[in-house]
Amino acid sequence: MARARLKSKALATVGGSKPITLERTCEKGNLRMSLQVYPDPQGYRTRIGYYADLYFKLDEPDQEGGPGQEERHIGFISCWRLSKGPNQYGHEDFQPWVTEWLRGDLGDEDDDSRPFKETLRLLYDETGKLRDNMNDELIRSALDETGSELVIVEMFWIKHKDETTGLQYSRQRIAPHALELFYSLINNGILPSWYIINLPITLILKAGMPSDDGLSEVWLNEHPRNPGETEQDYCARISDHVLNLFQVEQRYGYRKISDDHRVVVLTVSLPQRLRVVVNSTLEDETARPRPGPTQIKPQTALSSTRC
């Protein structure tokens, strides 16, 4: 997704915001999201990119009585929308998404499409049929030919803390607010109609520890590797922790698909859940997106996990 942003011009940009209260410090502020829609940089026909930058600004004045902190970039959500139409012809060769993502090799380690292929192939076989290791009928229905829009979330990152002010963003319950903003912006009618993702939306996320150390800061600092723990065991421990977090109903409500992998699914179908955005606008498509954090390099690792 990072490479897509460098190679592709944004097709549309929308923004929205909502007031939030940080859970641990009880400080109030404004959470803003800028969402950009991008074409696939590699020319694939059956996916389109959605990238959301997150910004936060405290309401409280500073010690001198002036305005509160300036707005800070605190995270992003990168995902792909899959164009997966119903199999009207009864033959997988008529399904472009099957040909593009479920057949052939995965590509090199630095291939932008590899994480997308890996996740889909955990769910579907090479003919496009769901694998047999899913026992939840609701999940099977959402992932099958039911008309549900499929969105694969490749990376969801919240900054650990601000280097200048020391304000901590992690463990402040910002992530659920960010997801609510995201769900609303992709569905509330602000985007041009051909980029709106209609309800119901099924979001697919492969839980794991990011391969980039900058994105893994909160885990490396707050949950460091134990003495004698191998890199693989450490990665698995953190990934299991992330998996459990996304299954907390009160915050995220994702459901685990199978014991064979760490892919979780959430179907958003109620319009009431999406009406949370204030001041949502269609932004100037000619304006350049604000830059992300400078210490994170734009590389494919942003969309990959360690295990």
PDB file of C-alpha atoms in Angstrom:
ATOM      1  CA  MET A   1       0.000   0.000   0.000  1.00  0.00           C
ATOM      2  CA  ALA A   2       2.860   2.410   0.721  1.00  0.00           C
ATOM      3  CA  ARG A   3       4.226   1.777  -2.764  1.00  0.00           C
ATOM      4  CA  ALA A   4       0.736   2.339  -4.176  1.00  0.00           C
ATOM      5  CA  ARG A   5       0.634   5.798  -2.659  1.00  0.00           C
ATOM      6  CA  LEU A   6       3.998   6.650  -4.225  1.00  0.00           C
ATOM      7  CA  LYS A   7       3.133   5.357  -7.691  1.00  0.00           C
ATOM      8  CA  SER A   8      -0.554   6.257  -7.957  1.00  0.00           C
ATOM      9  CA  LYS A   9      -2.506   9.495  -7.959  1.00  0.00           C
ATOM     10  CA  ALA A  10      -5.379   9.607  -5.486  1.00  0.00           C
ATOM     11  CA  LEU A  11      -8.723   9.016  -7.167  1.00  0.00           C
ATOM     12  CA  ALA A  12     -10.671  10.662  -4.343  1.00  0.00           C
ATOM     13  CA  THR A  13     -10.006  12.091  -0.890  1.00  0.00           C
ATOM     14  CA  VAL A  14     -12.518  12.549   1.930  1.00  0.00           C
ATOM     15  CA  GLY A  15     -12.169  13.592   5.541  1.00  0.00           C
ATOM     16  CA  GLY A  16     -14.070  13.281   8.781  1.00  0.00           C
ATOM     17  CA  SER A  17     -13.560  13.895  12.474  1.00  0.00           C
ATOM     18  CA  LYS A  18     -15.078  13.235  15.871  1.00  0.00           C
ATOM     19  CA  PRO A  19     -14.410  14.396  19.436  1.00  0.00           C
ATOM     20  CA  ILE A  20     -12.936  11.691  21.654  1.00  0.00           C
ATOM     21  CA  THR A  21     -11.714  11.250  25.218  1.00  0.00           C
ATOM     22  CA  LEU A  22      -8.452   9.399  25.799  1.00  0.00           C
ATOM     23  CA  GLU A  23      -9.240   6.417  27.991  1.00  0.00           C
ATOM     24  CA  ARG A  24      -6.233   6.379  30.326  1.00  0.00           C
ATOM     25  CA  THR A  25      -5.541  10.109  30.739  1.00  0.00           C
ATOM     26  CA  CYS A  26      -9.157  11.365  30.293  1.00  0.00           C
ATOM     27  CA  GLU A  27      -7.885  14.178  28.039  1.00  0.00           C
ATOM     28  CA  LYS A  28     -10.285  15.397  25.368  1.00  0.00           C
ATOM     29  CA  GLY A  29      -9.403  16.093  21.769  1.00  0.00           C
ATOM     30  CA  ASN A  30     -10.366  15.802  18.133  1.00  0.00           C
ATOM     31  CA  LEU A  31      -9.598  12.730  16.029  1.00  0.00           C
ATOM     32  CA  ARG A  32      -9.467  13.457  12.298  1.00  0.00           C
ATOM     33  CA  MET A  33      -9.177  11.038   9.411  1.00  0.00           C
ATOM     34  CA  SER A  34      -8.163  11.764   5.834  1.00  0.00           C
ATOM     35  CA  LEU A  35      -9.102   8.886   3.530  1.00  0.00           C
ATOM     36  CA  GLN A  36      -7.630   8.492   0.054  1.00  0.00           C
ATOM     37  CA  VAL A  37      -8.708   6.044  -2.654  1.00  0.00           C
ATOM     38  CA  TYR A  38      -5.967   4.701  -4.943  1.00  0.00           C
ATOM     39  CA  PRO A  39      -5.859   2.516  -8.059  1.00  0.00           C
ATOM     40  CA  ASP A  40      -3.779  -0.640  -7.980  1.00  0.00           C
ATOM     41  CA  PRO A  41      -0.212   0.356  -9.005  1.00  0.00           C
ATOM     42  CA  GLN A  42       0.483  -3.071 -10.512  1.00  0.00           C
ATOM     43  CA  GLY A  43      -2.510  -3.007 -12.828  1.00  0.00           C
ATOM     44  CA  TYR A  44      -4.658  -5.623 -11.102  1.00  0.00           C
ATOM     45  CA  ARG A  45      -8.305  -5.203 -12.095  1.00  0.00           C
ATOM     46  CA  THR A  46     -10.049  -6.583  -9.031  1.00  0.00           C
ATOM     47  CA  ARG A  47      -8.798  -4.466  -6.150  1.00  0.00           C
ATOM     48  CA  ILE A  48      -8.640  -0.792  -5.246  1.00  0.00           C
ATOM     49  CA  GLY A  49      -6.762   0.772  -2.338  1.00  0.00           C
ATOM     50  CA  TYR A  50      -8.160   2.760   0.596  1.00  0.00           C
ATOM     51  CA  TYR A  51      -5.613   4.532   2.808  1.00  0.00           C
ATOM     52  CA  ALA A  52      -6.592   6.555   5.869  1.00  0.00           C
ATOM     53  CA  ASP A  53      -4.242   8.882   7.767  1.00  0.00           C
ATOM     54  CA  LEU A  54      -5.100   9.635  11.409  1.00  0.00           C
ATOM     55  CA  TYR A  55      -4.503  12.959  13.178  1.00  0.00           C
ATOM     56  CA  PHE A  56      -5.177  14.011  16.772  1.00  0.00           C
ATOM     57  CA  LYS A  57      -5.292  17.383  18.509  1.00  0.00           C
ATOM     58  CA  LEU A  58      -5.834  18.006  22.227  1.00  0.00           C
ATOM     59  CA  ASP A  59      -8.573  20.449  23.249  1.00  0.00           C
ATOM     60  CA  GLU A  60      -6.877  21.709  26.404  1.00  0.00           C
ATOM     61  CA  PRO A  61      -4.738  24.870  26.305  1.00  0.00           C
ATOM     62  CA  ASP A  62      -1.060  24.624  27.083  1.00  0.00           C
ATOM     63  CA  GLN A  63       0.562  25.904  30.261  1.00  0.00           C
ATOM     64  CA  GLU A  64       0.908  29.434  28.855  1.00  0.00           C
ATOM     65  CA  GLY A  65      -2.817  29.618  28.231  1.00  0.00           C
ATOM     66  CA  GLY A  66      -2.487  29.477  24.472  1.00  0.00           C
ATOM     67  CA  PRO A  67      -4.123  27.013  22.113  1.00  0.00           C
ATOM     68  CA  GLY A  68      -3.804  23.285  22.660  1.00  0.00           C
ATOM     69  CA  GLN A  69      -1.196  21.095  21.027  1.00  0.00           C
ATOM     70  CA  GLU A  70      -0.896  21.254  17.271  1.00  0.00           C
ATOM     71  CA  GLU A  71      -2.451  18.439  15.309  1.00  0.00           C
ATOM     72  CA  ARG A  72      -0.229  15.354  15.127  1.00  0.00           C
ATOM     73  CA  HIS A  73      -0.147  12.431  12.739  1.00  0.00           C
ATOM     74  CA  ILE A  74      -0.763   9.380  14.936  1.00  0.00           C
ATOM     75  CA  GLY A  75      -1.491   6.450  12.658  1.00  0.00           C
ATOM     76  CA  PHE A  76      -2.974   4.979   9.516  1.00  0.00           C
ATOM     77  CA  ILE A  77      -5.200   2.245   8.118  1.00  0.00           C
ATOM     78  CA  SER A  78      -4.269   0.628   4.803  1.00  0.00           C
ATOM     79  CA  CYS A  79      -6.586  -1.793   3.069  1.00  0.00           C
ATOM     80  CA  TRP A  80      -7.797  -3.126  -0.254  1.00  0.00           C
ATOM     81  CA  ARG A  81     -11.340  -3.528  -1.529  1.00  0.00           C
ATOM     82  CA  LEU A  82     -11.779  -6.764  -3.464  1.00  0.00           C
ATOM     83  CA  SER A  83     -14.092  -6.836  -6.468  1.00  0.00           C
ATOM     84  CA  LYS A  84     -15.558 -10.286  -6.002  1.00  0.00           C
ATOM     85  CA  GLY A  85     -18.712 -10.696  -8.040  1.00  0.00           C
ATOM     86  CA  PRO A  86     -21.043 -13.698  -7.812  1.00  0.00           C
ATOM     87  CA  ASN A  87     -20.067 -16.648  -9.966  1.00  0.00           C
ATOM     88  CA  GLN A  88     -22.846 -16.299 -12.510  1.00  0.00           C
ATOM     89  CA  TYR A  89     -21.256 -18.651 -14.980  1.00  0.00           C
ATOM     90  CA  GLY A  90     -20.551 -21.559 -12.657  1.00  0.00           C
ATOM     91  CA  HIS A  91     -16.953 -21.744 -13.819  1.00  0.00           C
ATOM     92  CA  GLU A  92     -13.985 -20.227 -12.034  1.00  0.00           C
ATOM     93  CA  ASP A  93     -12.300 -19.113 -15.269  1.00  0.00           C
ATOM     94  CA  PHE A  94     -14.902 -16.374 -15.532  1.00  0.00           C
ATOM     95  CA  GLN A  95     -13.838 -14.992 -12.154  1.00  0.00           C
ATOM     96  CA  PRO A  96     -11.039 -12.427 -12.622  1.00  0.00           C
ATOM     97  CA  TRP A  97     -10.366 -12.213  -8.865  1.00  0.00           C
ATOM     98  CA  VAL A  98      -9.688 -15.959  -8.763  1.00  0.00           C
ATOM     99  CA  THR A  99      -7.225 -15.734 -11.635  1.00  0.00           C
ATOM    100  CA  GLU A 100      -5.421 -12.713 -10.208  1.00  0.00           C
ATOM    101  CA  TRP A 101      -5.118 -13.712  -6.550  1.00  0.00           C
ATOM    102  CA  LEU A 102      -5.595 -17.445  -6.052  1.00  0.00           C
ATOM    103  CA  ARG A 103      -3.522 -18.908  -8.866  1.00  0.00           C
ATOM    104  CA  GLY A 104       0.179 -18.790  -9.658  1.00  0.00           C
ATOM    105  CA  ASP A 105       3.015 -18.021  -7.276  1.00  0.00           C
ATOM    106  CA  LEU A 106       2.912 -15.487  -4.463  1.00  0.00           C
ATOM    107  CA  GLY A 107       5.649 -13.281  -5.879  1.00  0.00           C
ATOM    108  CA  ASP A 108       8.844 -12.025  -4.272  1.00  0.00           C
ATOM    109  CA  GLU A 109       9.085 -10.897  -0.648  1.00  0.00           C
ATOM    110  CA  ASP A 110       8.999  -7.243  -1.716  1.00  0.00           C
ATOM    111  CA  ASP A 111       5.994  -7.701  -4.016  1.00  0.00           C
ATOM    112  CA  ASP A 112       3.189  -5.334  -2.974  1.00  0.00           C
ATOM    113  CA  SER A 113       0.577  -7.936  -3.819  1.00  0.00           C
ATOM    114  CA  ARG A 114       2.056 -10.761  -1.738  1.00  0.00           C
ATOM    115  CA  PRO A 115       0.347 -10.016   1.646  1.00  0.00           C
ATOM    116  CA  PHE A 116      -2.983  -9.684  -0.155  1.00  0.00           C
ATOM    117  CA  LYS A 117      -2.534 -13.035  -1.897  1.00  0.00           C
ATOM    118  CA  GLU A 118      -1.386 -14.752   1.284  1.00  0.00           C
ATOM    119  CA  THR A 119      -4.456 -13.654   3.229  1.00  0.00           C
ATOM    120  CA  LEU A 120      -6.943 -14.601   0.513  1.00  0.00           C
ATOM    121  CA  ARG A 121      -5.355 -18.022   0.025  1.00  0.00           C
ATOM    122  CA  LEU A 122      -5.894 -18.807   3.690  1.00  0.00           C
ATOM    123  CA  LEU A 123      -9.627 -18.407   3.038  1.00  0.00           C
ATOM    124  CA  TYR A 124     -10.154 -19.699  -0.511  1.00  0.00           C
ATOM    125  CA  ASP A 125      -8.744 -22.519  -2.609  1.00  0.00           C
ATOM    126  CA  GLU A 126      -7.458 -21.996  -6.153  1.00  0.00           C
ATOM    127  CA  THR A 127     -10.973 -22.303  -7.600  1.00  0.00           C
ATOM    128  CA  GLY A 128     -12.414 -19.575  -5.366  1.00  0.00           C
ATOM    129  CA  LYS A 129     -14.260 -21.925  -3.033  1.00  0.00           C
ATOM    130  CA  LEU A 130     -14.124 -21.387   0.723  1.00  0.00           C
ATOM    131  CA  ARG A 131     -11.808 -23.729   2.575  1.00  0.00           C
ATOM    132  CA  ASP A 132     -13.313 -26.398   4.796  1.00  0.00           C
ATOM    133  CA  ASN A 133     -11.694 -25.173   8.040  1.00  0.00           C
ATOM    134  CA  MET A 134     -14.418 -22.549   8.671  1.00  0.00           C
ATOM    135  CA  ASN A 135     -17.179 -23.825  10.920  1.00  0.00           C
ATOM    136  CA  ASP A 136     -18.960 -20.529  11.597  1.00  0.00           C
ATOM    137  CA  GLU A 137     -21.901 -20.352   9.190  1.00  0.00           C
ATOM    138  CA  LEU A 138     -22.252 -16.585   9.565  1.00  0.00           C
ATOM    139  CA  ILE A 139     -18.640 -16.109   8.524  1.00  0.00           C
ATOM    140  CA  ARG A 140     -18.977 -18.560   5.648  1.00  0.00           C
ATOM    141  CA  SER A 141     -22.050 -16.701   4.435  1.00  0.00           C
ATOM    142  CA  ALA A 142     -20.270 -13.330   4.605  1.00  0.00           C
ATOM    143  CA  LEU A 143     -17.249 -14.608   2.671  1.00  0.00           C
ATOM    144  CA  ASP A 144     -19.240 -16.592   0.131  1.00  0.00           C
ATOM    145  CA  GLU A 145     -21.290 -15.273  -2.798  1.00  0.00           C
ATOM    146  CA  THR A 146     -23.731 -13.246  -0.720  1.00  0.00           C
ATOM    147  CA  GLY A 147     -23.118  -9.775  -2.099  1.00  0.00           C
ATOM    148  CA  SER A 148     -21.109  -8.624   0.922  1.00  0.00           C
ATOM    149  CA  GLU A 149     -18.295  -6.234   0.028  1.00  0.00           C
ATOM    150  CA  LEU A 150     -14.884  -7.605   1.066  1.00  0.00           C
ATOM    151  CA  VAL A 151     -12.190  -5.311   2.471  1.00  0.00           C
ATOM    152  CA  ILE A 152      -8.783  -6.762   3.395  1.00  0.00           C
ATOM    153  CA  VAL A 153      -7.072  -4.659   6.077  1.00  0.00           C
ATOM    154  CA  GLU A 154      -3.315  -5.021   5.558  1.00  0.00           C
ATOM    155  CA  MET A 155      -2.140  -2.694   8.324  1.00  0.00           C
ATOM    156  CA  PHE A 156      -3.763  -0.756  11.152  1.00  0.00           C
ATOM    157  CA  TRP A 157      -1.276   1.263  13.176  1.00  0.00           C
ATOM    158  CA  ILE A 158      -1.594   3.673  16.094  1.00  0.00           C
ATOM    159  CA  LYS A 159       1.550   5.534  17.145  1.00  0.00           C
ATOM    160  CA  HIS A 160       2.913   4.562  20.567  1.00  0.00           C
ATOM    161  CA  LYS A 161       3.633   8.083  21.831  1.00  0.00           C
ATOM    162  CA  ASP A 162       4.655  11.557  20.709  1.00  0.00           C
ATOM    163  CA  GLU A 163       8.433  12.041  20.698  1.00  0.00           C
ATOM    164  CA  THR A 164       8.136  15.752  21.482  1.00  0.00           C
ATOM    165  CA  THR A 165       5.376  15.960  24.092  1.00  0.00           C
ATOM    166  CA  GLY A 166       5.520  12.433  25.487  1.00  0.00           C
ATOM    167  CA  LEU A 167       1.746  12.060  25.071  1.00  0.00           C
ATOM    168  CA  GLN A 168       0.929   8.372  24.753  1.00  0.00           C
ATOM    169  CA  TYR A 169      -1.517   7.358  22.027  1.00  0.00           C
ATOM    170  CA  SER A 170      -1.394   3.596  22.470  1.00  0.00           C
ATOM    171  CA  ARG A 171      -3.718   1.964  25.027  1.00  0.00           C
ATOM    172  CA  GLN A 172      -5.944   5.070  24.970  1.00  0.00           C
ATOM    173  CA  ARG A 173      -8.782   3.381  23.065  1.00  0.00           C
ATOM    174  CA  ILE A 174      -8.154   5.485  19.987  1.00  0.00           C
ATOM    175  CA  ALA A 175      -8.285   2.476  17.652  1.00  0.00           C
ATOM    176  CA  PRO A 176     -12.041   1.741  17.994  1.00  0.00           C
ATOM    177  CA  HIS A 177     -12.812   5.405  17.293  1.00  0.00           C
ATOM    178  CA  ALA A 178     -10.547   5.297  14.242  1.00  0.00           C
ATOM    179  CA  LEU A 179     -12.308   2.224  12.901  1.00  0.00           C
ATOM    180  CA  GLU A 180     -15.709   3.872  13.385  1.00  0.00           C
ATOM    181  CA  LEU A 181     -14.502   6.853  11.374  1.00  0.00           C
ATOM    182  CA  PHE A 182     -13.176   4.549   8.689  1.00  0.00           C
ATOM    183  CA  TYR A 183     -16.394   2.509   8.466  1.00  0.00           C
ATOM    184  CA  SER A 184     -18.398   5.696   8.080  1.00  0.00           C
ATOM    185  CA  LEU A 185     -16.203   7.434   5.506  1.00  0.00           C
ATOM    186  CA  ILE A 186     -16.234   4.477   3.132  1.00  0.00           C
ATOM    187  CA  ASN A 187     -20.017   4.191   3.342  1.00  0.00           C
ATOM    188  CA  ASN A 188     -21.713   7.489   4.208  1.00  0.00           C
ATOM    189  CA  GLY A 189     -22.107   8.868   0.694  1.00  0.00           C
ATOM    190  CA  ILE A 190     -19.347  11.489   0.777  1.00  0.00           C
ATOM    191  CA  LEU A 191     -17.119   9.545  -1.620  1.00  0.00           C
ATOM    192  CA  PRO A 192     -18.026   9.512  -5.324  1.00  0.00           C
ATOM    193  CA  SER A 193     -20.594   6.759  -5.795  1.00  0.00           C
ATOM    194  CA  TRP A 194     -18.261   4.316  -7.558  1.00  0.00           C
ATOM    195  CA  TYR A 195     -15.863   4.326  -4.577  1.00  0.00           C
ATOM    196  CA  ILE A 196     -18.502   3.949  -1.848  1.00  0.00           C
ATOM    197  CA  ILE A 197     -18.424   0.514  -0.218  1.00  0.00           C
ATOM    198  CA  ASN A 198     -22.026  -0.503   0.315  1.00  0.00           C
ATOM    199  CA  LEU A 199     -23.403  -2.374   3.299  1.00  0.00           C
ATOM    200  CA  PRO A 200     -22.941  -5.068   4.351  1.00  0.00           C
ATOM    201  CA  ILE A 201     -19.151  -4.735   4.482  1.00  0.00           C
ATOM    202  CA  THR A 202     -17.014  -7.689   5.546  1.00  0.00           C
ATOM    203  CA  LEU A 203     -13.588  -6.661   6.826  1.00  0.00           C
ATOM    204  CA  ILE A 204     -10.801  -9.246   6.848  1.00  0.00           C
ATOM    205  CA  LEU A 205      -7.714  -8.759   8.997  1.00  0.00           C
ATOM    206  CA  LYS A 206      -4.697 -10.993   9.554  1.00  0.00           C
ATOM    207  CA  ALA A 207      -3.573 -10.311  13.110  1.00  0.00           C
ATOM    208  CA  GLY A 208       0.159 -10.132  13.648  1.00  0.00           C
ATOM    209  CA  MET A 209       3.185  -8.152  14.746  1.00  0.00           C
ATOM    210  CA  PRO A 210       4.323  -5.671  12.049  1.00  0.00           C
ATOM    211  CA  SER A 211       7.578  -6.544  10.327  1.00  0.00           C
ATOM    212  CA  ASP A 212       8.711  -2.900  10.561  1.00  0.00           C
ATOM    213  CA  ASP A 213      10.325  -2.032  13.926  1.00  0.00           C
ATOM    214  CA  GLY A 214       8.926   1.505  13.782  1.00  0.00           C
ATOM    215  CA  LEU A 215       5.388   0.155  13.617  1.00  0.00           C
ATOM    216  CA  SER A 216       6.149  -2.387  16.356  1.00  0.00           C
ATOM    217  CA  GLU A 217       7.379   0.216  18.860  1.00  0.00           C
ATOM    218  CA  VAL A 218       4.606  -0.361  21.391  1.00  0.00           C
ATOM    219  CA  TRP A 219       5.241  -4.112  21.433  1.00  0.00           C
ATOM    220  CA  LEU A 220       9.028  -3.849  21.525  1.00  0.00           C
ATOM    221  CA  ASN A 221       8.865  -1.365  24.426  1.00  0.00           C
ATOM    222  CA  GLU A 222       5.824  -2.453  26.426  1.00  0.00           C
ATOM    223  CA  HIS A 223       5.992  -6.204  25.722  1.00  0.00           C
ATOM    224  CA  PRO A 224       9.683  -6.956  25.094  1.00  0.00           C
ATOM    225  CA  ARG A 225      11.111 -10.313  24.212  1.00  0.00           C
ATOM    226  CA  ASN A 226      11.613 -12.557  27.237  1.00  0.00           C
ATOM    227  CA  PRO A 227      15.035 -14.011  28.102  1.00  0.00           C
ATOM    228  CA  GLY A 228      15.547 -17.224  26.169  1.00  0.00           C
ATOM    229  CA  GLU A 229      12.518 -16.586  23.957  1.00  0.00           C
ATOM    230  CA  THR A 230      13.159 -17.208  20.272  1.00  0.00           C
ATOM    231  CA  GLU A 231      12.235 -14.607  17.679  1.00  0.00           C
ATOM    232  CA  GLN A 232       9.569 -16.941  16.311  1.00  0.00           C
ATOM    233  CA  ASP A 233       8.045 -17.571  19.746  1.00  0.00           C
ATOM    234  CA  TYR A 234       8.098 -13.848  20.538  1.00  0.00           C
ATOM    235  CA  CYS A 235       6.380 -13.031  17.273  1.00  0.00           C
ATOM    236  CA  ALA A 236       3.759 -15.711  17.904  1.00  0.00           C
ATOM    237  CA  ARG A 237       3.095 -14.425  21.442  1.00  0.00           C
ATOM    238  CA  ILE A 238       2.534 -10.847  20.276  1.00  0.00           C
ATOM    239  CA  SER A 239       0.467 -11.979  17.300  1.00  0.00           C
ATOM    240  CA  ASP A 240      -1.787 -14.029  19.578  1.00  0.00           C
ATOM    241  CA  HIS A 241      -2.184 -10.969  21.810  1.00  0.00           C
ATOM    242  CA  VAL A 242      -3.221  -8.847  18.813  1.00  0.00           C
ATOM    243  CA  LEU A 243      -5.621 -11.593  17.744  1.00  0.00           C
ATOM    244  CA  ASN A 244      -7.277 -11.622  21.163  1.00  0.00           C
ATOM    245  CA  LEU A 245      -7.574  -7.817  21.199  1.00  0.00           C
ATOM    246  CA  PHE A 246      -9.519  -7.730  17.955  1.00  0.00           C
ATOM    247  CA  GLN A 247     -11.950 -10.310  19.294  1.00  0.00           C
ATOM    248  CA  VAL A 248     -12.987  -8.105  22.248  1.00  0.00           C
ATOM    249  CA  GLU A 249     -16.651  -7.456  21.475  1.00  0.00           C
ATOM    250  CA  GLN A 250     -16.868  -4.121  23.296  1.00  0.00           C
ATOM    251  CA  ARG A 251     -14.038  -2.639  21.206  1.00  0.00           C
ATOM    252  CA  TYR A 252     -13.698  -4.368  17.862  1.00  0.00           C
ATOM    253  CA  GLY A 253     -15.923  -7.432  17.672  1.00  0.00           C
ATOM    254  CA  TYR A 254     -13.961  -9.349  15.049  1.00  0.00           C
ATOM    255  CA  ARG A 255     -14.521 -13.111  14.901  1.00  0.00           C
ATOM    256  CA  LYS A 256     -11.842 -15.735  14.430  1.00  0.00           C
ATOM    257  CA  ILE A 257     -12.248 -17.843  11.316  1.00  0.00           C
ATOM    258  CA  SER A 258     -10.173 -20.924  12.083  1.00  0.00           C
ATOM    259  CA  ASP A 259      -7.633 -22.351  14.507  1.00  0.00           C
ATOM    260  CA  ASP A 260      -5.305 -22.854  11.525  1.00  0.00           C
ATOM    261  CA  HIS A 261      -4.407 -19.155  11.188  1.00  0.00           C
ATOM    262  CA  ARG A 262      -4.899 -15.695  12.735  1.00  0.00           C
ATOM    263  CA  VAL A 263      -7.366 -14.220  10.257  1.00  0.00           C
ATOM    264  CA  VAL A 264     -10.379 -12.486  11.816  1.00  0.00           C
ATOM    265  CA  VAL A 265     -13.539 -11.135  10.202  1.00  0.00           C
ATOM    266  CA  LEU A 266     -16.090  -8.431  10.995  1.00  0.00           C
ATOM    267  CA  THR A 267     -19.285  -7.798   9.025  1.00  0.00           C
ATOM    268  CA  VAL A 268     -20.698  -4.285   9.359  1.00  0.00           C
ATOM    269  CA  SER A 269     -24.349  -4.285   8.337  1.00  0.00           C
ATOM    270  CA  LEU A 270     -26.229  -1.792  10.532  1.00  0.00           C
ATOM    271  CA  PRO A 271     -26.347   1.793   9.227  1.00  0.00           C
ATOM    272  CA  GLN A 272     -26.682   3.114  12.795  1.00  0.00           C
ATOM    273  CA  ARG A 273     -23.188   1.891  13.581  1.00  0.00           C
ATOM    274  CA  LEU A 274     -21.776   4.039  10.808  1.00  0.00           C
ATOM    275  CA  ARG A 275     -23.347   7.397  11.665  1.00  0.00           C
ATOM    276  CA  VAL A 276     -20.569   8.633  13.894  1.00  0.00           C
ATOM    277  CA  VAL A 277     -18.718  11.164  11.758  1.00  0.00           C
ATOM    278  CA  VAL A 278     -19.003  14.896  12.240  1.00  0.00           C
ATOM    279  CA  ASN A 279     -17.775  17.417   9.682  1.00  0.00           C
ATOM    280  CA  SER A 280     -17.170  14.791   6.978  1.00  0.00           C
ATOM    281  CA  THR A 281     -16.218  16.425   3.677  1.00  0.00           C
ATOM    282  CA  LEU A 282     -15.074  15.648   0.160  1.00  0.00           C
ATOM    283  CA  GLU A 283     -11.575  17.085   0.147  1.00  0.00           C
ATOM    284  CA  ASP A 284      -9.783  18.737  -2.742  1.00  0.00           C
ATOM    285  CA  GLU A 285      -8.531  15.869  -4.886  1.00  0.00           C
ATOM    286  CA  THR A 286      -5.713  18.041  -6.241  1.00  0.00           C
ATOM    287  CA  ALA A 287      -4.296  18.593  -2.757  1.00  0.00           C
ATOM    288  CA  ARG A 288      -1.416  16.350  -1.783  1.00  0.00           C
ATOM    289  CA  PRO A 289      -2.056  14.093   1.246  1.00  0.00           C
ATOM    290  CA  ARG A 290      -0.266  15.179   4.377  1.00  0.00           C
ATOM    291  CA  PRO A 291       2.968  13.251   4.896  1.00  0.00           C
ATOM    292  CA  GLY A 292       3.060  10.428   7.389  1.00  0.00           C
ATOM    293  CA  PRO A 293       5.607   9.978  10.172  1.00  0.00           C
ATOM    294  CA  THR A 294       9.109  10.641   8.889  1.00  0.00           C
ATOM    295  CA  GLN A 295      10.710   7.760  10.770  1.00  0.00           C
ATOM    296  CA  ILE A 296       8.604   5.202   8.895  1.00  0.00           C
ATOM    297  CA  LYS A 297      10.020   4.513   5.436  1.00  0.00           C
ATOM    298  CA  PRO A 298       7.552   3.923   2.570  1.00  0.00           C
ATOM    299  CA  GLN A 299       8.210   0.265   1.910  1.00  0.00           C
ATOM    300  CA  THR A 300       6.222  -2.909   1.464  1.00  0.00           C
ATOM    301  CA  ALA A 301       7.048  -3.971   5.018  1.00  0.00           C
ATOM    302  CA  LEU A 302       4.319  -1.599   6.178  1.00  0.00           C
ATOM    303  CA  SER A 303       1.771  -4.092   4.903  1.00  0.00           C
ATOM    304  CA  SER A 304       3.388  -7.249   6.221  1.00  0.00           C
ATOM    305  CA  THR A 305       3.644  -9.085   9.520  1.00  0.00           C
ATOM    306  CA  ARG A 306       6.487 -11.066  11.008  1.00  0.00           C
ATOM    307  CA  CYS A 307       4.575 -14.312  11.288  1.00  0.00           C
TER     308      CYS A 307
END
